[in-house]
PDB file of C-alpha atoms in Angstrom:
ATOM      1  CA  MET A 437     120.980  -5.220 253.677  1.00 48.00           C
ATOM      2  CA  ALA A 438     122.250  -7.232 256.627  1.00 57.00           C
ATOM      3  CA  VAL A 439     118.905  -6.771 258.429  1.00 55.00           C
ATOM      4  CA  THR A 440     116.972  -8.147 255.436  1.00 62.00           C
ATOM      5  CA  GLU A 441     119.297 -11.146 255.146  1.00 63.00           C
ATOM      6  CA  LYS A 442     118.898 -11.820 258.854  1.00 58.00           C
ATOM      7  CA  LYS A 443     115.095 -11.616 258.550  1.00 56.00           C
ATOM      8  CA  MET A 444     115.205 -14.060 255.631  1.00 57.00           C
ATOM      9  CA  ARG A 445     117.287 -16.506 257.661  1.00 59.00           C
ATOM     10  CA  VAL A 446     114.885 -16.247 260.612  1.00 51.00           C
ATOM     11  CA  ALA A 447     111.909 -16.778 258.285  1.00 53.00           C
ATOM     12  CA  ALA A 448     113.587 -19.797 256.662  1.00 52.00           C
ATOM     13  CA  LEU A 449     114.376 -21.269 260.080  1.00 49.00           C
ATOM     14  CA  ALA A 450     110.773 -20.715 261.231  1.00 50.00           C
ATOM     15  CA  LEU A 451     109.483 -22.411 258.067  1.00 50.00           C
ATOM     16  CA  LEU A 452     111.823 -25.359 258.575  1.00 49.00           C
ATOM     17  CA  LEU A 453     110.754 -25.749 262.212  1.00 51.00           C
ATOM     18  CA  GLY A 454     107.118 -25.561 261.140  1.00 51.00           C
ATOM     19  CA  LEU A 455     107.646 -28.332 258.594  1.00 47.00           C
ATOM     20  CA  VAL A 456     109.388 -30.521 261.159  1.00 46.00           C
ATOM     21  CA  ALA A 457     106.564 -29.958 263.662  1.00 47.00           C
ATOM     22  CA  CYS A 458     103.962 -30.956 261.050  1.00 46.00           C
ATOM     23  CA  ALA A 459     105.849 -34.033 259.840  1.00 47.00           C
ATOM     24  CA  PRO A 460     104.288 -37.396 260.663  1.00 50.00           C
ATOM     25  CA  ALA A 461     105.600 -39.103 263.778  1.00 68.00           C
ATOM     26  CA  ALA A 462     108.529 -41.424 263.262  1.00 93.00           C
ATOM     27  CA  PRO A 463     107.533 -45.084 262.794  1.00 95.00           C
ATOM     28  CA  GLU A 464     109.051 -46.171 266.117  1.00 96.00           C
ATOM     29  CA  HIS A 465     107.266 -43.381 267.977  1.00 96.00           C
ATOM     30  CA  ARG A 466     103.922 -44.394 266.393  1.00 97.00           C
ATOM     31  CA  LEU A 467     104.580 -48.056 267.248  1.00 97.00           C
ATOM     32  CA  ARG A 468     105.393 -47.260 270.878  1.00 97.00           C
ATOM     33  CA  ALA A 469     102.235 -45.118 271.074  1.00 97.00           C
ATOM     34  CA  ARG A 470     100.105 -47.992 269.702  1.00 98.00           C
ATOM     35  CA  PHE A 471     101.694 -50.368 272.216  1.00 97.00           C
ATOM     36  CA  GLY A 472     100.871 -47.969 275.046  1.00 96.00           C
ATOM     37  CA  GLU A 473      97.267 -47.646 273.848  1.00 97.00           C
ATOM     38  CA  MET A 474      96.890 -51.423 273.809  1.00 96.00           C
ATOM     39  CA  GLN A 475      98.377 -51.753 277.297  1.00 94.00           C
ATOM     40  CA  ALA A 476      96.027 -49.073 278.619  1.00 94.00           C
ATOM     41  CA  ALA A 477      93.040 -50.803 276.986  1.00 94.00           C
ATOM     42  CA  VAL A 478      93.789 -54.017 278.896  1.00 91.00           C
ATOM     43  CA  GLU A 479      94.069 -52.150 282.173  1.00 88.00           C
ATOM     44  CA  LYS A 480      90.740 -50.377 281.497  1.00 91.00           C
ATOM     45  CA  GLY A 481      89.020 -53.655 280.604  1.00 90.00           C
ATOM     46  CA  GLN A 482      88.437 -52.606 276.982  1.00 94.00           C
ATOM     47  CA  ALA A 483      89.108 -55.746 274.951  1.00 94.00           C
ATOM     48  CA  GLY A 484      87.722 -54.221 271.757  1.00 95.00           C
ATOM     49  CA  ASP A 485      90.107 -51.269 271.948  1.00 97.00           C
ATOM     50  CA  PHE A 486      93.016 -53.667 272.476  1.00 97.00           C
ATOM     51  CA  MET A 487      91.979 -55.720 269.458  1.00 98.00           C
ATOM     52  CA  GLU A 488      92.114 -52.661 267.181  1.00 97.00           C
ATOM     53  CA  GLY A 489      95.881 -53.098 267.307  1.00 98.00           C
ATOM     54  CA  VAL A 490      95.736 -56.789 266.323  1.00 98.00           C
ATOM     55  CA  SER A 491      95.922 -57.837 262.672  1.00 98.00           C
ATOM     56  CA  PRO A 492      93.050 -59.899 261.226  1.00 98.00           C
ATOM     57  CA  ASP A 493      95.521 -62.697 260.430  1.00 97.00           C
ATOM     58  CA  PHE A 494      97.169 -62.743 263.888  1.00 98.00           C
ATOM     59  CA  THR A 495      98.884 -65.954 264.988  1.00 97.00           C
ATOM     60  CA  GLY A 496     100.224 -66.750 268.422  1.00 94.00           C
ATOM     61  CA  GLU A 497     101.331 -69.593 270.660  1.00 87.00           C
ATOM     62  CA  SER A 498      99.920 -73.068 269.944  1.00 86.00           C
ATOM     63  CA  GLY A 499      98.073 -71.918 266.831  1.00 89.00           C
ATOM     64  CA  MET A 500      96.128 -69.160 268.570  1.00 95.00           C
ATOM     65  CA  ASP A 501      94.335 -66.909 266.091  1.00 97.00           C
ATOM     66  CA  ARG A 502      92.813 -63.459 266.463  1.00 98.00           C
ATOM     67  CA  ALA A 503      89.413 -64.756 267.609  1.00 97.00           C
ATOM     68  CA  ALA A 504      91.004 -67.004 270.248  1.00 96.00           C
ATOM     69  CA  LEU A 505      93.106 -64.095 271.519  1.00 96.00           C
ATOM     70  CA  HIS A 506      90.001 -61.908 271.758  1.00 97.00           C
ATOM     71  CA  ASN A 507      88.085 -64.651 273.619  1.00 95.00           C
ATOM     72  CA  LEU A 508      90.987 -65.211 276.025  1.00 91.00           C
ATOM     73  CA  LEU A 509      91.212 -61.504 276.761  1.00 91.00           C
ATOM     74  CA  ARG A 510      87.461 -61.137 277.317  1.00 92.00           C
ATOM     75  CA  ALA A 511      87.401 -64.195 279.599  1.00 90.00           C
ATOM     76  CA  ARG A 512      90.239 -62.780 281.710  1.00 85.00           C
ATOM     77  CA  MET A 513      88.486 -59.416 281.925  1.00 86.00           C
ATOM     78  CA  LEU A 514      85.240 -61.064 283.059  1.00 86.00           C
ATOM     79  CA  ALA A 515      86.994 -63.241 285.630  1.00 81.00           C
ATOM     80  CA  ASP A 516      89.107 -60.463 287.174  1.00 73.00           C
ATOM     81  CA  SER A 517      87.885 -56.928 287.644  1.00 69.00           C
ATOM     82  CA  HIS A 518      91.419 -55.510 287.790  1.00 77.00           C
ATOM     83  CA  LEU A 519      94.064 -56.573 285.294  1.00 81.00           C
ATOM     84  CA  GLY A 520      97.506 -55.054 285.508  1.00 84.00           C
ATOM     85  CA  VAL A 521     100.154 -54.993 282.810  1.00 88.00           C
ATOM     86  CA  THR A 522     103.665 -53.947 283.770  1.00 91.00           C
ATOM     87  CA  THR A 523     106.252 -54.087 281.011  1.00 93.00           C
ATOM     88  CA  GLY A 524     109.973 -53.773 281.149  1.00 94.00           C
ATOM     89  CA  PRO A 525     111.821 -51.716 278.552  1.00 96.00           C
ATOM     90  CA  LEU A 526     110.624 -52.315 274.990  1.00 97.00           C
ATOM     91  CA  GLU A 527     113.267 -53.586 272.589  1.00 97.00           C
ATOM     92  CA  VAL A 528     111.995 -52.119 269.312  1.00 97.00           C
ATOM     93  CA  VAL A 529     113.524 -52.809 265.912  1.00 97.00           C
ATOM     94  CA  VAL A 530     111.807 -51.128 262.963  1.00 97.00           C
ATOM     95  CA  GLN A 531     112.657 -52.125 259.394  1.00 96.00           C
ATOM     96  CA  GLY A 532     110.464 -50.223 256.976  1.00 94.00           C
ATOM     97  CA  ASP A 533     106.845 -51.315 257.395  1.00 96.00           C
ATOM     98  CA  ASN A 534     107.777 -54.194 259.725  1.00 98.00           C
ATOM     99  CA  ALA A 535     108.999 -54.277 263.294  1.00 98.00           C
ATOM    100  CA  THR A 536     109.674 -56.524 266.252  1.00 98.00           C
ATOM    101  CA  VAL A 537     109.030 -55.596 269.847  1.00 98.00           C
ATOM    102  CA  ALA A 538     110.412 -57.777 272.622  1.00 98.00           C
ATOM    103  CA  PHE A 539     109.765 -57.195 276.308  1.00 97.00           C
ATOM    104  CA  ASP A 540     109.269 -58.738 279.714  1.00 96.00           C
ATOM    105  CA  VAL A 541     105.815 -58.355 281.194  1.00 94.00           C
ATOM    106  CA  VAL A 542     104.179 -59.082 284.519  1.00 91.00           C
ATOM    107  CA  LEU A 543     100.441 -59.638 284.338  1.00 87.00           C
ATOM    108  CA  THR A 544      98.479 -59.264 287.553  1.00 84.00           C
ATOM    109  CA  ALA A 545      94.868 -60.013 288.284  1.00 79.00           C
ATOM    110  CA  GLY A 546      92.596 -59.459 291.216  1.00 72.00           C
ATOM    111  CA  ASN A 547      89.378 -58.000 292.469  1.00 65.00           C
ATOM    112  CA  GLY A 548      90.552 -54.537 293.408  1.00 60.00           C
ATOM    113  CA  ARG A 549      92.315 -55.300 296.658  1.00 60.00           C
ATOM    114  CA  LEU A 550      95.601 -53.673 297.561  1.00 57.00           C
ATOM    115  CA  LEU A 551      97.630 -56.686 296.371  1.00 56.00           C
ATOM    116  CA  PRO A 552      96.827 -58.767 293.286  1.00 57.00           C
ATOM    117  CA  ASP A 553      95.484 -62.291 293.692  1.00 67.00           C
ATOM    118  CA  GLN A 554      97.670 -63.554 290.852  1.00 77.00           C
ATOM    119  CA  ALA A 555     100.840 -62.503 289.054  1.00 83.00           C
ATOM    120  CA  ARG A 556     102.694 -64.125 286.198  1.00 86.00           C
ATOM    121  CA  ALA A 557     105.805 -63.036 284.299  1.00 92.00           C
ATOM    122  CA  TYR A 558     106.418 -63.656 280.598  1.00 92.00           C
ATOM    123  CA  ARG A 559     109.033 -62.939 277.961  1.00 96.00           C
ATOM    124  CA  VAL A 560     107.172 -61.785 274.846  1.00 96.00           C
ATOM    125  CA  THR A 561     108.355 -61.236 271.285  1.00 97.00           C
ATOM    126  CA  THR A 562     105.913 -59.650 268.849  1.00 98.00           C
ATOM    127  CA  ALA A 563     105.978 -58.991 265.121  1.00 98.00           C
ATOM    128  CA  TRP A 564     104.266 -55.882 263.757  1.00 98.00           C
ATOM    129  CA  ARG A 565     103.495 -54.368 260.365  1.00 98.00           C
ATOM    130  CA  THR A 566     101.722 -51.323 259.085  1.00 97.00           C
ATOM    131  CA  GLU A 567      98.228 -51.989 257.778  1.00 97.00           C
ATOM    132  CA  ASP A 568      96.192 -49.058 256.473  1.00 94.00           C
ATOM    133  CA  ASP A 569      98.909 -46.757 257.851  1.00 93.00           C
ATOM    134  CA  GLU A 570      98.493 -48.166 261.393  1.00 96.00           C
ATOM    135  CA  TRP A 571     100.812 -50.494 263.303  1.00 98.00           C
ATOM    136  CA  ARG A 572      99.209 -53.865 264.082  1.00 98.00           C
ATOM    137  CA  VAL A 573     100.666 -56.930 265.750  1.00 98.00           C
ATOM    138  CA  TYR A 574     100.410 -59.995 263.520  1.00 98.00           C
ATOM    139  CA  HIS A 575     102.409 -62.551 265.511  1.00 98.00           C
ATOM    140  CA  ALA A 576     103.348 -63.106 269.137  1.00 97.00           C
ATOM    141  CA  ARG A 577     105.181 -65.743 271.078  1.00 95.00           C
ATOM    142  CA  TRP A 578     105.667 -65.866 274.791  1.00 93.00           C
ATOM    143  CA  ASN A 579     106.965 -68.065 277.508  1.00 90.00           C
ATOM    144  CA  GLY A 580     106.629 -67.882 281.249  1.00 78.00           C
ATOM    145  CA  THR A 581     109.651 -66.933 283.281  1.00 56.00           C
ATOM    146  CA  PRO A 582     110.451 -68.375 286.682  1.00 44.00           C
TER     147      PRO A 582
END
């Protein structure tokens, strides 16, 4: 009898672990993954892939909309063959289907030499929401840091 009870407990534990493994990723984990994908897209020069994470009704600094952001990104990618994006720790706050992500970032640009031709640091705060079960940034504000 004790062997059967033990087998039932092991089976229940295995089932529970299986359910946990199949559960959808936590919202913050999915958001951080999306952020990483967008960062990688910039570094690979893939503006379209980056824009997949941007909401159709995006707004940014000085009235920038989604189209203006896309044009800015494409122009930078055409002007500089190597763009670098180095972020500090992400400060993520998720509240249901909305989130904010704040971070410091250093953007570098150059033509593939050992050292970048340009570098600029910014403090960025972004607002995110889930759209069609995907995290997308719908607002961003930034300012240069000394």
